mmCIF file of C-alpha atoms in Angstrom:
data_model
loop_
_atom_site.group_PDB
_atom_site.id
_atom_site.type_symbol
_atom_site.label_atom_id
_atom_site.label_comp_id
_atom_site.label_asym_id
_atom_site.label_seq_id
_atom_site.Cartn_x
_atom_site.Cartn_y
_atom_site.Cartn_z
ATOM 1 C CA GLN A 275 -4.090 -64.579 -47.841
ATOM 2 C CA VAL A 276 -4.941 -62.788 -51.074
ATOM 3 C CA GLN A 277 -2.740 -60.125 -52.620
ATOM 4 C CA LEU A 278 -4.370 -57.334 -54.595
ATOM 5 C CA VAL A 279 -2.284 -55.403 -57.133
ATOM 6 C CA GLU A 280 -3.646 -52.277 -58.790
ATOM 7 C CA SER A 281 -2.424 -50.894 -62.094
ATOM 8 C CA GLY A 282 -3.502 -48.430 -64.754
ATOM 9 C CA GLY A 283 -3.131 -45.165 -62.908
ATOM 10 C CA GLY A 284 -1.386 -42.175 -64.379
ATOM 11 C CA LEU A 285 -1.693 -38.588 -65.527
ATOM 12 C CA VAL A 286 -4.608 -37.611 -67.747
ATOM 13 C CA GLN A 287 -6.199 -34.366 -68.843
ATOM 14 C CA ALA A 288 -9.651 -33.381 -67.687
ATOM 15 C CA GLY A 289 -12.271 -35.078 -69.808
ATOM 16 C CA GLY A 290 -10.057 -38.058 -70.467
ATOM 17 C CA SER A 291 -10.380 -41.694 -69.472
ATOM 18 C CA LEU A 292 -8.416 -44.304 -67.569
ATOM 19 C CA ARG A 293 -9.040 -47.952 -66.793
ATOM 20 C CA LEU A 294 -7.751 -49.297 -63.516
ATOM 21 C CA SER A 295 -7.163 -52.996 -62.946
ATOM 22 C CA CYS A 296 -6.991 -54.942 -59.722
ATOM 23 C CA ALA A 297 -5.426 -58.367 -60.060
ATOM 24 C CA ALA A 298 -5.935 -60.799 -57.196
ATOM 25 C CA SER A 299 -3.494 -63.580 -56.404
ATOM 26 C CA GLY A 300 -6.358 -65.960 -55.740
ATOM 27 C CA SER A 301 -9.956 -66.486 -56.707
ATOM 28 C CA ILE A 302 -12.264 -63.528 -56.302
ATOM 29 C CA PHE A 303 -15.332 -65.668 -56.875
ATOM 30 C CA ASN A 304 -16.145 -66.115 -53.195
ATOM 31 C CA PHE A 305 -15.648 -62.565 -52.063
ATOM 32 C CA ASN A 306 -18.959 -60.980 -51.112
ATOM 33 C CA TYR A 307 -17.938 -57.808 -52.843
ATOM 34 C CA MET A 308 -15.049 -56.041 -54.500
ATOM 35 C CA ALA A 309 -14.667 -52.308 -54.406
ATOM 36 C CA TRP A 310 -12.603 -49.312 -55.374
ATOM 37 C CA TYR A 311 -11.868 -46.519 -52.931
ATOM 38 C CA ARG A 312 -9.869 -43.347 -53.319
ATOM 39 C CA GLN A 313 -8.048 -40.999 -51.026
ATOM 40 C CA ALA A 314 -6.988 -37.493 -51.901
ATOM 41 C CA PRO A 315 -4.379 -35.607 -49.834
ATOM 42 C CA GLY A 316 -5.885 -34.376 -46.599
ATOM 43 C CA LYS A 317 -9.143 -36.203 -47.153
ATOM 44 C CA GLN A 318 -10.696 -39.408 -45.892
ATOM 45 C CA ARG A 319 -10.763 -42.520 -47.995
ATOM 46 C CA GLU A 320 -14.048 -42.748 -49.876
ATOM 47 C CA LEU A 321 -15.880 -45.439 -51.779
ATOM 48 C CA VAL A 322 -16.124 -44.879 -55.526
ATOM 49 C CA ALA A 323 -17.481 -48.199 -56.780
ATOM 50 C CA GLN A 324 -18.630 -51.537 -55.462
ATOM 51 C CA ILE A 325 -19.657 -54.788 -57.134
ATOM 52 C CA PHE A 326 -21.374 -57.633 -55.339
ATOM 53 C CA SER A 327 -20.911 -61.291 -56.103
ATOM 54 C CA SER A 328 -24.579 -62.026 -55.647
ATOM 55 C CA GLY A 329 -26.229 -60.894 -58.857
ATOM 56 C CA GLY A 330 -23.407 -58.611 -59.884
ATOM 57 C CA SER A 331 -25.152 -55.509 -58.613
ATOM 58 C CA THR A 332 -23.125 -52.329 -58.375
ATOM 59 C CA ASN A 333 -23.075 -49.262 -56.193
ATOM 60 C CA TYR A 334 -21.658 -45.782 -56.874
ATOM 61 C CA PRO A 335 -21.709 -42.493 -55.041
ATOM 62 C CA ASP A 336 -23.318 -39.565 -56.823
ATOM 63 C CA SER A 337 -19.905 -37.977 -57.429
ATOM 64 C CA VAL A 338 -18.933 -40.659 -59.968
ATOM 65 C CA LYS A 339 -22.275 -42.116 -61.066
ATOM 66 C CA GLY A 340 -22.569 -42.122 -64.837
ATOM 67 C CA ARG A 341 -18.806 -41.627 -65.284
ATOM 68 C CA PHE A 342 -17.253 -44.653 -63.565
ATOM 69 C CA THR A 343 -18.030 -48.302 -64.201
ATOM 70 C CA ILE A 344 -16.851 -51.240 -62.117
ATOM 71 C CA SER A 345 -16.676 -54.727 -63.576
ATOM 72 C CA ARG A 346 -15.175 -58.074 -62.715
ATOM 73 C CA ASP A 347 -13.710 -61.010 -64.614
ATOM 74 C CA ASN A 348 -13.815 -64.007 -62.341
ATOM 75 C CA ALA A 349 -11.850 -66.122 -64.793
ATOM 76 C CA LYS A 350 -8.966 -63.644 -64.620
ATOM 77 C CA ASN A 351 -9.444 -62.832 -60.907
ATOM 78 C CA THR A 352 -9.475 -59.194 -61.896
ATOM 79 C CA VAL A 353 -11.677 -56.207 -61.143
ATOM 80 C CA TYR A 354 -11.705 -53.129 -63.336
ATOM 81 C CA LEU A 355 -12.668 -49.509 -62.906
ATOM 82 C CA GLN A 356 -13.395 -47.661 -66.129
ATOM 83 C CA MET A 357 -13.228 -43.934 -65.466
ATOM 84 C CA ASN A 358 -14.559 -41.531 -68.091
ATOM 85 C CA SER A 359 -15.012 -37.767 -68.179
ATOM 86 C CA LEU A 360 -12.376 -37.390 -65.524
ATOM 87 C CA LYS A 361 -12.253 -34.209 -63.470
ATOM 88 C CA PRO A 362 -9.414 -32.639 -61.469
ATOM 89 C CA GLU A 363 -11.304 -33.528 -58.290
ATOM 90 C CA ASP A 364 -10.920 -37.202 -59.200
ATOM 91 C CA THR A 365 -7.230 -36.877 -58.444
ATOM 92 C CA ALA A 366 -6.371 -39.351 -55.688
ATOM 93 C CA VAL A 367 -4.726 -42.651 -54.869
ATOM 94 C CA TYR A 368 -7.140 -45.397 -55.853
ATOM 95 C CA TYR A 369 -7.279 -48.588 -53.811
ATOM 96 C CA CYS A 370 -8.784 -51.968 -54.533
ATOM 97 C CA ASN A 371 -10.656 -53.727 -51.743
ATOM 98 C CA ALA A 372 -12.012 -57.265 -51.364
ATOM 99 C CA VAL A 373 -14.355 -58.337 -48.596
ATOM 100 C CA ARG A 374 -15.557 -61.771 -47.597
ATOM 101 C CA TYR A 375 -17.967 -62.333 -44.742
ATOM 102 C CA LYS A 376 -17.459 -65.278 -42.383
ATOM 103 C CA LEU A 377 -18.980 -66.329 -39.103
ATOM 104 C CA GLY A 378 -17.059 -64.726 -36.278
ATOM 105 C CA GLY A 379 -15.276 -62.278 -38.535
ATOM 106 C CA GLY A 380 -14.309 -61.838 -42.139
ATOM 107 C CA ASP A 381 -11.554 -61.073 -44.622
ATOM 108 C CA ASP A 382 -10.800 -57.550 -45.757
ATOM 109 C CA TYR A 383 -7.970 -57.126 -48.244
ATOM 110 C CA TRP A 384 -6.461 -53.970 -49.704
ATOM 111 C CA GLY A 385 -4.081 -53.240 -52.526
ATOM 112 C CA GLN A 386 -1.205 -50.815 -52.331
ATOM 113 C CA GLY A 387 -2.926 -48.169 -54.408
ATOM 114 C CA THR A 388 -2.356 -46.496 -57.756
ATOM 115 C CA GLN A 389 -2.091 -42.758 -58.316
ATOM 116 C CA VAL A 390 -4.532 -41.013 -60.631
ATOM 117 C CA THR A 391 -3.827 -37.393 -61.470
ATOM 118 C CA VAL A 392 -6.234 -35.345 -63.568
ATOM 119 C CA SER A 393 -4.898 -32.039 -64.882
ATOM 120 C CA SER A 394 -7.121 -29.109 -65.706
#
């Protein structure tokens, strides 16, 4: 069992930046991918960034592309989300996710979330 703990959320003005961290209790090296999701009140949880172990490729939706950057430090078992040019519509609870594929099933871990509030 791996625990994921997010930190770095807070209140920021529009146009500002925040860096979120996701610290894992175990090695993240063998997860197929790590990701950040967000969920705003009354809305579905949505993917905002994904980073794959194989080759380190990344994936972003158009809503955050060019503003958000996901990275990972395997030595520290930590994944980061650098968020720049923040907008009020980025306000949400941000969750860290780790997925590992296995025959017959897989592992899917979530953190408890960290609140990001962007004021206009």
